[in-house]
XYZ file of C-alpha atoms in Angstrom:
744
model
C 103.046 66.625 164.511
C 100.115 65.326 163.156
C 96.951 67.388 163.216
C 93.358 67.447 161.832
C 91.774 71.097 161.508
C 88.686 71.175 163.868
C 87.516 75.268 163.350
C 88.729 79.066 163.015
C 89.123 81.322 165.512
C 91.166 83.996 164.200
C 91.637 84.817 160.197
C 93.668 88.279 159.497
C 92.985 88.668 155.614
C 95.029 91.341 155.650
C 98.285 89.161 156.564
C 96.987 85.620 157.188
C 97.729 85.628 160.488
C 95.641 82.598 161.683
C 94.504 80.958 165.093
C 92.737 77.932 164.395
C 92.273 74.467 166.688
C 92.980 71.524 166.412
C 92.598 67.864 167.124
C 95.982 65.743 167.656
C 96.049 62.559 169.132
C 100.468 63.248 169.714
C 101.515 62.387 173.220
C 104.254 64.560 173.328
C 102.030 67.504 173.849
C 102.452 69.334 176.823
C 99.430 69.039 179.161
C 99.132 72.737 179.323
C 98.358 72.859 175.564
C 95.510 70.411 175.889
C 92.545 72.199 175.924
C 89.618 69.743 176.108
C 89.353 65.945 175.641
C 88.306 64.430 172.127
C 88.031 61.090 171.136
C 91.279 59.309 171.799
C 93.244 62.908 171.519
C 93.238 66.494 172.178
C 92.014 70.165 171.029
C 95.201 72.517 170.710
C 95.167 75.705 169.442
C 97.604 77.271 166.612
C 99.012 80.140 165.743
C 100.800 81.110 162.331
C 100.743 82.729 158.671
C 98.137 81.060 156.317
C 97.179 77.752 158.390
C 95.914 75.474 156.501
C 91.527 75.117 156.939
C 90.670 72.211 155.305
C 89.217 69.496 157.877
C 89.268 65.908 156.562
C 92.732 66.203 155.932
C 95.299 65.386 157.655
C 97.859 68.184 158.391
C 102.141 67.498 159.480
C 102.740 70.915 162.056
C 106.275 72.011 163.285
C 107.129 75.133 164.810
C 107.692 75.290 169.076
C 105.358 75.500 171.968
C 104.936 79.309 173.289
C 103.070 80.494 176.214
C 100.869 83.585 175.680
C 100.095 85.606 179.491
C 96.411 85.877 178.515
C 95.612 82.742 176.142
C 97.529 79.912 177.039
C 99.954 77.480 176.087
C 99.830 77.597 171.800
C 101.894 75.518 168.939
C 103.552 78.323 167.004
C 103.617 76.849 163.261
C 106.921 77.727 161.515
C 105.445 74.937 158.534
C 103.220 72.710 157.564
C 102.348 69.649 154.935
C 99.265 68.036 154.377
C 99.848 64.097 155.069
C 97.387 61.710 153.447
C 95.600 59.006 155.681
C 95.726 55.768 153.681
C 91.859 55.212 154.632
C 88.883 55.222 152.588
C 87.642 57.995 154.391
C 91.202 60.346 154.316
C 91.636 59.474 150.342
C 87.967 60.658 149.387
C 88.790 63.554 151.237
C 91.674 64.782 149.867
C 90.602 64.163 146.275
C 87.530 65.702 147.292
C 88.842 69.090 149.239
C 89.489 71.445 146.123
C 93.361 70.418 146.157
C 92.948 69.095 143.107
C 91.398 70.647 139.568
C 88.862 68.479 138.079
C 87.889 66.380 141.292
C 84.914 66.899 143.149
C 83.002 64.739 145.557
C 81.506 62.690 142.814
C 84.472 62.411 141.018
C 86.654 61.140 144.000
C 83.773 58.722 145.390
C 83.840 57.069 142.083
C 88.055 56.586 141.408
C 88.246 55.280 145.646
C 85.399 52.515 144.078
C 87.720 51.461 141.602
C 91.045 52.076 142.994
C 90.667 51.443 146.644
C 93.374 51.787 149.000
C 95.521 51.651 146.219
C 94.273 55.440 144.337
C 97.197 57.758 145.244
C 99.846 55.419 143.346
C 97.452 54.898 140.600
C 97.188 58.600 140.250
C 101.642 58.600 140.557
C 102.078 56.586 138.497
C 99.519 55.250 136.489
C 97.171 58.279 136.125
C 96.276 57.270 132.742
C 93.815 54.536 134.363
C 91.418 57.264 135.657
C 89.960 57.032 131.863
C 87.495 54.298 133.032
C 86.042 56.374 135.221
C 82.584 58.239 133.770
C 82.883 61.514 133.731
C 86.665 61.667 133.117
C 87.572 61.951 129.326
C 91.790 63.075 127.647
C 91.269 66.397 128.436
C 90.338 66.318 132.282
C 92.184 64.003 132.991
C 95.151 65.947 131.808
C 93.805 69.095 134.411
C 93.514 66.329 136.969
C 97.807 65.232 136.248
C 98.759 68.715 136.448
C 96.556 69.508 139.654
C 98.103 66.884 141.224
C 101.382 67.342 140.756
C 101.291 70.718 140.901
C 99.549 69.763 144.657
C 102.296 67.755 145.413
C 105.232 70.016 143.989
C 103.063 72.828 146.194
C 103.326 71.287 149.212
C 106.919 70.229 149.030
C 107.894 74.374 148.388
C 105.129 75.541 150.402
C 106.990 73.678 153.740
C 110.267 74.739 152.390
C 109.305 78.224 152.138
C 106.970 78.173 155.412
C 109.684 80.111 157.675
C 109.919 83.001 155.146
C 106.704 84.228 154.573
C 105.971 83.353 151.421
C 101.923 82.956 150.601
C 100.976 80.250 148.793
C 99.716 82.136 145.727
C 103.194 83.072 145.643
C 104.759 79.549 145.583
C 102.335 78.984 142.711
C 104.021 81.442 140.932
C 107.352 79.820 141.916
C 106.497 76.314 140.754
C 104.974 77.540 137.032
C 108.327 79.271 136.666
C 110.955 76.855 138.253
C 108.866 74.117 138.296
C 110.096 70.413 140.490
C 113.735 72.234 140.666
C 112.060 75.409 142.410
C 113.663 74.704 146.366
C 117.363 73.585 144.600
C 117.124 77.435 142.701
C 116.085 79.000 145.314
C 119.277 77.093 147.271
C 121.623 78.244 145.002
C 120.288 81.260 143.352
C 117.770 83.037 144.986
C 117.914 86.189 143.859
C 116.334 84.045 140.687
C 113.205 85.187 142.351
C 113.949 88.596 140.772
C 112.387 86.938 137.096
C 109.043 86.077 138.391
C 106.257 89.367 138.589
C 105.196 89.589 142.218
C 107.987 88.675 143.524
C 110.208 92.233 144.487
C 113.590 92.059 145.127
C 113.192 93.517 149.043
C 111.665 90.304 149.754
C 114.093 88.144 148.023
C 117.104 89.328 149.329
C 115.606 88.748 152.881
C 115.246 85.332 151.727
C 118.143 84.884 150.143
C 119.885 86.497 153.496
C 118.800 83.312 155.298
C 120.702 81.215 152.986
C 123.759 83.496 153.654
C 124.159 84.782 149.857
C 126.729 86.560 149.291
C 125.822 90.380 149.799
C 128.270 91.692 146.940
C 127.843 88.958 144.715
C 126.846 90.702 140.781
C 123.567 88.644 140.476
C 122.358 90.275 144.304
C 123.687 93.737 142.876
C 121.902 93.391 139.807
C 118.507 92.739 141.304
C 119.054 95.783 143.603
C 119.039 97.800 139.829
C 116.729 95.801 137.810
C 114.484 96.677 141.531
C 115.245 100.583 141.061
C 114.267 100.469 137.004
C 110.847 98.979 137.827
C 110.407 101.449 140.770
C 110.414 104.160 138.443
C 108.543 103.274 135.734
C 105.843 102.783 138.793
C 106.399 106.104 139.529
C 105.889 107.323 135.630
C 109.421 107.499 134.313
C 111.349 105.760 131.596
C 114.732 106.148 132.245
C 116.709 107.287 135.840
C 119.738 109.371 135.772
C 122.794 106.833 136.304
C 124.164 109.572 139.165
C 120.482 109.108 140.763
C 120.859 105.797 140.086
C 123.637 104.423 142.074
C 122.815 106.251 144.466
C 119.927 104.678 145.358
C 121.751 100.793 144.604
C 124.235 101.791 147.675
C 121.606 103.144 149.712
C 119.275 99.969 149.259
C 122.211 97.125 148.833
C 123.826 98.718 152.236
C 120.366 99.028 154.038
C 120.284 97.908 157.818
C 123.704 95.847 157.252
C 126.177 96.329 159.716
C 128.965 97.561 157.284
C 128.769 98.062 153.326
C 128.644 95.771 151.697
C 128.320 97.236 148.157
C 130.733 99.862 147.137
C 130.130 101.941 143.699
C 132.623 99.945 142.030
C 131.083 97.151 141.992
C 127.402 98.555 141.084
C 129.534 101.031 137.912
C 130.931 96.951 136.823
C 127.773 95.456 136.887
C 125.364 98.375 134.764
C 128.456 98.414 132.578
C 127.929 94.349 132.366
C 124.104 94.878 131.887
C 124.354 97.478 129.186
C 127.154 94.621 127.607
C 123.700 92.461 127.911
C 121.445 94.942 126.210
C 119.185 95.086 129.223
C 119.975 98.556 130.096
C 120.601 101.130 127.652
C 123.409 103.939 128.666
C 122.429 107.182 126.660
C 124.235 110.659 128.186
C 124.065 109.993 131.556
C 120.289 108.638 130.876
C 119.998 104.873 131.595
C 116.617 103.041 130.024
C 115.663 99.272 130.517
C 116.324 98.265 126.979
C 112.206 98.040 126.265
C 111.418 101.272 127.406
C 114.348 102.973 125.536
C 113.252 101.117 122.019
C 109.762 101.822 122.734
C 110.513 105.269 122.992
C 112.946 105.752 120.332
C 110.884 103.567 118.105
C 107.258 106.257 118.771
C 108.990 109.294 117.913
C 110.593 107.499 114.374
C 106.866 106.217 113.441
C 104.840 109.047 114.173
C 107.159 111.430 112.782
C 106.548 108.448 109.650
C 102.767 109.048 110.733
C 103.696 112.995 110.306
C 104.899 113.098 107.027
C 102.801 111.274 105.257
C 100.782 112.373 101.846
C 96.816 111.595 103.518
C 94.410 113.635 101.451
C 94.003 117.125 102.897
C 90.690 119.199 102.565
C 89.205 122.313 102.711
C 85.804 121.792 104.588
C 83.911 125.600 104.940
C 81.274 123.882 102.829
C 81.151 120.422 104.534
C 81.388 122.144 107.616
C 78.320 124.616 107.091
C 76.054 121.607 106.035
C 77.017 119.141 109.255
C 76.783 121.708 111.693
C 72.943 122.588 109.886
C 72.449 118.631 109.944
C 73.134 117.975 113.521
C 71.627 121.509 114.222
C 74.948 122.197 116.641
C 76.783 125.667 115.668
C 80.204 125.505 116.661
C 82.463 128.363 118.538
C 85.661 129.357 116.244
C 87.975 127.047 118.376
C 85.738 124.360 117.744
C 85.023 125.125 114.067
C 89.120 125.040 114.523
C 89.391 122.187 115.507
C 87.145 120.561 112.494
C 89.399 122.304 110.548
C 92.924 121.385 111.663
C 91.907 117.960 111.629
C 91.180 118.085 107.478
C 93.997 120.072 107.160
C 96.950 117.383 108.837
C 97.801 113.827 109.067
C 98.160 113.640 112.612
C 96.495 116.390 114.989
C 95.662 117.029 118.600
C 91.865 118.469 119.977
C 93.056 119.254 123.668
C 89.723 120.748 126.517
C 88.418 119.853 129.688
C 85.100 118.866 130.677
C 82.041 120.127 129.301
C 84.220 122.682 126.123
C 82.791 120.745 123.708
C 85.346 117.894 122.490
C 82.661 115.470 121.904
C 80.313 117.775 119.583
C 83.470 118.486 117.973
C 84.284 115.262 116.734
C 80.368 114.073 115.707
C 80.997 117.233 113.229
C 84.566 115.488 112.367
C 82.658 112.202 111.928
C 79.534 113.350 109.435
C 82.652 114.937 107.064
C 84.432 112.258 107.228
C 81.798 109.999 106.159
C 80.517 112.766 103.393
C 84.395 112.815 102.118
C 85.849 109.806 102.274
C 83.316 107.191 103.332
C 86.357 105.757 104.474
C 86.382 102.611 107.405
C 86.607 105.154 111.049
C 88.022 103.919 114.425
C 87.257 105.303 117.645
C 88.731 103.709 120.568
C 90.131 104.806 124.065
C 92.326 103.392 126.781
C 89.494 101.819 128.735
C 86.257 100.262 128.170
C 84.107 103.165 130.461
C 85.876 105.536 128.025
C 85.476 103.430 125.004
C 80.914 103.377 126.020
C 80.491 106.981 126.937
C 82.725 107.526 123.595
C 79.977 105.607 121.204
C 76.664 106.328 123.416
C 78.157 110.353 122.528
C 78.604 109.704 119.268
C 75.939 107.124 118.049
C 78.742 105.057 116.765
C 78.771 101.573 117.328
C 82.371 100.643 116.677
C 83.662 102.460 119.478
C 86.248 99.690 121.610
C 88.929 99.891 123.602
C 93.348 100.210 122.570
C 93.597 96.798 123.698
C 90.918 95.255 121.524
C 91.687 97.198 118.876
C 94.724 96.163 118.452
C 95.050 92.975 120.263
C 96.527 93.122 123.290
C 95.923 90.417 125.489
C 96.884 92.552 128.467
C 98.380 95.662 129.951
C 101.850 94.850 129.934
C 101.822 91.933 127.057
C 103.188 93.066 124.027
C 101.674 91.791 120.450
C 103.820 90.032 118.193
C 101.640 88.294 116.174
C 99.457 91.434 114.882
C 97.511 93.471 111.427
C 97.633 96.500 109.846
C 94.218 98.767 111.597
C 91.824 98.551 108.665
C 90.586 102.238 109.297
C 91.786 105.642 107.364
C 90.918 107.717 109.950
C 91.918 106.391 113.551
C 90.479 108.797 116.692
C 91.131 108.044 120.000
C 89.435 109.916 123.024
C 90.964 110.119 126.764
C 94.923 110.585 125.117
C 96.370 111.500 128.417
C 95.299 107.603 130.099
C 97.698 106.313 126.880
C 101.678 105.199 128.250
C 104.643 104.666 126.637
C 104.077 100.876 126.297
C 100.019 101.337 124.367
C 101.986 104.345 122.350
C 104.400 102.254 121.094
C 101.421 99.456 120.033
C 98.921 102.214 118.985
C 101.430 103.438 116.774
C 103.643 100.708 115.077
C 99.583 98.971 114.598
C 99.056 102.418 112.405
C 99.693 101.180 108.058
C 100.443 104.138 106.221
C 98.476 107.757 104.940
C 96.296 106.979 107.624
C 94.660 110.735 109.557
C 95.037 110.829 113.640
C 93.384 112.088 115.876
C 94.719 112.317 119.963
C 91.227 113.700 121.905
C 92.197 114.170 125.580
C 92.790 116.743 128.534
C 95.935 117.766 128.590
C 95.732 118.907 132.439
C 94.523 115.377 133.758
C 96.651 112.745 135.268
C 99.479 111.653 133.158
C 98.471 107.690 132.382
C 99.360 105.056 135.088
C 101.956 103.751 132.693
C 105.266 105.228 132.464
C 105.518 108.169 129.973
C 103.709 111.290 129.457
C 102.576 110.594 126.043
C 100.261 113.106 125.806
C 101.964 116.422 127.044
C 104.699 115.164 125.065
C 103.184 115.086 121.660
C 101.761 118.792 122.695
C 104.452 119.827 123.439
C 107.028 119.025 120.575
C 105.472 121.694 118.799
C 104.671 119.647 115.623
C 101.720 118.321 116.060
C 98.555 120.808 115.247
C 97.037 121.573 118.852
C 93.333 122.986 119.199
C 92.737 123.903 122.590
C 88.474 124.469 124.005
C 88.506 126.028 127.091
C 85.183 127.452 126.794
C 82.530 125.345 128.817
C 79.168 124.314 127.436
C 77.273 122.215 129.959
C 74.721 123.362 131.662
C 73.716 126.035 133.537
C 72.599 124.147 137.084
C 75.611 121.950 136.842
C 78.281 125.372 136.196
C 80.129 125.505 138.930
C 81.855 121.940 138.741
C 83.266 123.037 135.512
C 83.668 127.054 136.639
C 85.950 125.694 139.626
C 87.738 122.880 137.880
C 88.710 125.784 135.197
C 89.702 127.818 138.138
C 92.045 125.240 139.437
C 93.503 123.633 136.586
C 94.511 128.040 136.224
C 95.966 128.272 139.435
C 92.938 130.037 141.619
C 91.912 128.871 144.990
C 89.240 130.999 144.755
C 86.669 128.765 144.626
C 82.766 129.083 144.230
C 80.534 126.715 146.490
C 76.824 126.183 146.391
C 74.425 122.489 145.840
C 76.647 120.994 143.220
C 79.825 122.003 144.468
C 80.451 121.761 147.591
C 83.501 121.978 151.260
C 82.952 120.221 154.335
C 85.364 121.069 156.872
C 86.670 118.509 159.132
C 90.326 117.495 159.850
C 91.797 113.966 160.074
C 91.433 111.027 158.655
C 89.108 109.347 160.878
C 86.683 112.342 161.144
C 87.237 112.572 157.276
C 85.923 108.686 156.986
C 83.476 109.306 159.498
C 81.650 112.528 157.749
C 82.361 110.601 154.361
C 80.254 107.858 155.614
C 77.050 110.458 157.037
C 77.610 111.647 153.324
C 77.114 108.772 151.079
C 74.569 107.662 153.446
C 72.538 110.482 152.498
C 73.160 110.801 148.468
C 71.732 106.867 148.358
C 68.260 108.180 149.689
C 67.973 110.032 145.979
C 70.628 108.596 144.052
C 71.646 104.293 143.337
C 74.735 102.673 144.231
C 75.706 103.169 140.415
C 75.430 106.893 141.030
C 77.702 108.231 143.664
C 80.939 107.205 144.200
C 83.817 108.291 146.469
C 87.175 109.082 145.038
C 90.151 108.969 147.648
C 94.349 109.862 146.109
C 95.253 107.422 148.304
C 94.347 102.854 148.093
C 96.091 101.904 151.427
C 97.575 104.921 154.386
C 94.565 105.575 156.690
C 91.085 105.527 157.757
C 90.267 107.754 154.508
C 92.130 105.516 151.737
C 90.200 102.528 149.437
C 90.217 99.984 151.423
C 89.410 100.933 154.318
C 86.110 102.827 153.586
C 85.593 99.880 150.816
C 85.478 97.812 153.678
C 83.077 100.093 156.037
C 80.850 101.422 153.021
C 80.254 98.113 152.157
C 78.580 97.944 155.043
C 76.057 100.547 154.530
C 75.113 98.891 151.023
C 75.543 95.617 151.227
C 75.382 94.169 155.351
C 76.698 90.946 156.128
C 73.897 88.794 156.093
C 73.516 84.629 156.767
C 72.177 84.446 153.130
C 74.922 86.183 151.002
C 77.131 83.758 149.933
C 81.133 84.529 150.621
C 84.016 84.602 148.705
C 87.646 84.965 150.390
C 90.196 85.508 147.419
C 93.751 85.050 148.798
C 93.591 88.816 151.871
C 90.163 89.803 150.711
C 86.532 88.805 150.703
C 83.863 89.324 148.709
C 80.059 88.842 148.890
C 77.159 88.735 147.111
C 75.656 92.107 146.023
C 79.486 93.840 146.104
C 79.775 96.522 143.988
C 83.427 96.287 142.150
C 85.846 97.110 139.766
C 87.692 95.522 137.137
C 91.831 95.970 137.261
C 92.761 94.756 134.398
C 91.997 94.466 130.335
C 90.544 90.719 129.370
C 88.559 89.515 126.431
C 84.698 90.402 127.744
C 85.965 93.282 129.931
C 88.563 96.147 130.019
C 90.498 97.692 132.821
C 87.603 100.288 135.236
C 84.757 98.005 134.627
C 81.857 98.414 137.701
C 79.668 95.722 138.040
C 78.179 94.074 140.800
C 78.892 89.971 142.929
C 74.878 88.566 141.448
C 76.126 84.901 142.676
C 79.075 82.696 144.038
C 77.782 78.766 142.821
C 80.155 75.398 143.010
C 80.673 74.359 138.745
C 79.741 70.240 138.697
C 83.042 69.321 140.046
C 82.536 71.597 142.986
C 85.439 74.830 142.531
C 83.796 77.879 143.160
C 82.522 80.679 140.486
C 81.505 83.679 140.991
C 78.565 85.421 138.256
C 79.501 89.147 137.814
C 76.891 91.312 136.134
C 78.760 94.860 134.463
C 76.934 97.260 132.086
C 75.788 97.296 129.259
C 74.493 93.468 131.103
C 77.452 91.528 130.328
C 77.146 88.798 132.973
C 80.271 86.226 133.077
C 81.142 84.119 135.312
C 84.642 83.869 137.171
C 86.706 81.541 138.895
C 88.810 82.182 141.354
C 91.927 82.290 140.112
C 89.992 85.056 138.262
C 89.081 87.295 141.024
C 92.446 88.566 141.625
C 91.542 90.920 139.053
C 88.729 92.340 141.038
C 88.647 94.867 143.868
C 85.808 96.167 145.618
C 84.671 99.610 144.346
C 82.281 101.521 146.840
C 85.454 103.503 147.193
C 88.262 103.935 143.995
C 91.586 106.147 143.321
C 91.531 108.821 141.616
C 93.898 107.458 139.425
C 91.148 104.720 138.477
C 88.627 106.895 137.661
C 90.074 108.275 134.711
C 88.119 107.986 131.469
C 85.010 107.257 133.685
C 81.959 110.444 135.100
C 79.452 109.758 138.091
C 76.290 111.962 138.796
C 78.225 112.435 142.157
C 81.675 112.279 143.370
C 82.318 112.607 147.359
C 86.120 113.187 147.529
C 88.065 112.986 151.054
C 91.218 115.518 150.980
C 93.301 115.704 154.349
C 96.830 117.126 154.619
C 97.340 113.192 155.365
C 97.679 112.619 151.725
C 100.485 115.401 151.369
C 102.262 112.764 148.374
C 99.051 113.085 146.383
C 97.912 117.124 147.071
C 98.654 118.570 143.883
C 96.549 119.370 141.207
C 96.291 116.930 138.599
C 94.885 114.893 140.871
C 92.679 117.649 142.523
C 91.907 118.722 138.784
C 91.210 115.057 137.337
C 89.137 114.307 140.749
C 86.571 117.348 140.310
C 85.900 116.575 136.207
C 84.883 113.325 136.932
C 81.460 114.805 138.480
C 78.792 115.755 136.572
C 75.925 116.926 138.565
C 76.947 117.160 142.553
C 80.782 117.504 143.966
C 81.177 117.438 147.800
C 84.600 118.244 148.625
C 85.054 116.379 152.734
C 87.898 117.305 154.524
C 90.850 120.125 155.201
C 90.567 122.930 153.278
C 94.220 123.983 153.875
C 95.286 120.966 151.425
C 92.681 121.308 149.084
C 94.716 124.755 148.411
C 97.923 122.979 148.751
C 97.095 120.923 145.705
C 96.099 123.764 143.851
C 99.587 125.563 143.687
C 101.268 122.477 143.610
C 101.848 121.720 139.557
C 103.794 118.194 139.187
C 102.996 117.731 135.139
C 105.980 117.495 132.996
C 108.322 116.343 135.489
C 108.492 112.578 134.568
C 111.569 111.044 133.108
C 110.283 110.819 129.184
C 112.355 112.970 126.352
C 109.529 111.738 123.988
C 109.098 115.521 122.223
C 112.785 115.913 122.098
C 113.204 112.513 120.123
C 110.258 113.974 118.026
C 111.927 116.997 117.336
C 115.224 114.677 116.148
C 113.046 112.144 113.599
C 111.312 115.190 112.266
C 114.950 117.213 111.409
C 116.215 114.323 110.043
C 113.930 113.090 108.173
C 113.581 116.068 106.798
C 116.630 116.746 106.006
C 116.970 113.408 103.849
C 113.917 114.237 102.065
C 116.145 118.033 100.766
C 118.763 115.639 99.800
C 117.432 113.021 97.829
C 115.554 115.901 96.097
C 118.035 117.833 95.123
C 120.169 114.365 93.885
C 116.548 113.917 91.701
C 117.393 117.512 90.776
C 120.759 116.776 89.598
C 119.845 113.639 87.489
C 117.060 115.491 85.501
C 119.278 118.386 85.078
């Protein structure tokens, strides 16, 4: 049925479910579906996922009529496809609709003025003739050709996959990976979709079953195993035990089937094949993805090499006294020990909670480093906020993110073309946030005979990515560690730091007051309502940048990040007809929104917060966003770039690592049961500088204090470091003996 979009009735931003009115002149539509006459046709109501909502385009809708008891006869859309009318209005409307990047309304008009009704044929067969249009150069032509081709393929593939509930952003990823062969590949080898980021095994398995794929196909089994390994990595594990992996695979591959399709022997065969291909590494009863195995093993080797480096070792008593006098600092014995340790070893660690003087120690170390060596110093942190805090607190202007210093383009990418870091003294703050991948990149960028200092809080959450690197470095027993445990922060906010120590020490007797409040309530709904009330109250004296809601869960219930962001936004930035908006997939942003960056990129880092200043159209009619981050960094984002942005009135505890806020509001309920543990609670508490307000259930609070899941991740980095050290030192001893024999 050929239709034109008229108006949107309803759109669920979360799942894409749409109800919309369309005009059609199709004579076959049932009389009861004809809502009202319009021109020589009728208005009908269509329902379905991600229905097309662009005016001036004609669509082919396929599906069936359904009778809704409340709303009458509606058209249930299974698939849709754009149809370009061979008229002036149709062609110009299509070209300027936003579907073709690089063509706005003026350019579309100019193209039609020159080529008329032959425009589309020209674009398909002779696109080089577009160079005759003013404003179209070779670069823009390439963009237009690419977009037009993509759009054509996109329409075809979207129609092909519509019955399987695949959304437009996923279709774009498929086309990028497989091109025009995508439909054939999906029909014949559907499990190849697992190779595309964002296509989990579960989604692909549903599609494959629709094509009656062989359920014990080795490709399916391999896809299921890959899914389980990636799921384990997302939960922090570098490997799975073989028995556990086989058990999980049996459950996954036979789920919701009338009879068992895959047995243990078939899984073992695929595991053997994957091991032969070195996709997986089997080491004893441990199974790794190849990349993580190499990262863990090579990181251990590189670290041991640095432990055995011949860096200059210094007695710094004189310089230590001078630094304290010049900087007007008086160090405790533990702090002075940390300074001495740094200059007496090639690699060292300082750990301690907030307020224990880690920054003070670092200031003294940097002063002595300049006095003794005058070597280049490189300060780093895993996030932009942590790096900026490091620069502000030390007075050094060369602090950067690790990604920037190491030349990493993204969170999941390894840098194949790199140069060694120039500095002879490297210091990384917030090292507990460093995962296995980042640790590997860090150590392989370090030249020999460099002094390395790692600073962090071992009691905070481990990294979001797999591994538990900081704790493993401490536990290996080969790296000197100084623990700072005395709090030196100002007395007026002392309860936050005292209670953090109590939580760390598994003590439930928390001291409350103005700076540390516990507001009792029950359940997610009641907690969310009280969070809103407290949020309003705190904003009477503080700015939106100073008040941050943290919660363990992103999606679960009224007290989750996603739900709270919607209601808190209405307090700070309510809907206004003067504020422009931008829809990005299932999410909707408006001007004035507080936002957070979720990935590292050139001028902004994962975890950076800012606001949306403005939405606007560029000269080609493409929607853009002007974002303002801290330090007055104003950056223009495309609609595609906005995939990396989330609302930030509330954010997860994990996302808050490396950041501090004057006021933190923390919902904490029994419904967060999988997240009720000491590291998460401790991390949340230590984000507050002046005031912490816990809203929720005290029973959940005490449960978290009693539950310590540190050291539970599947990683053996510490054991590998010890083994590599023993091997290396034995080889050195053997070499020394050989040299002695030669001398004799």
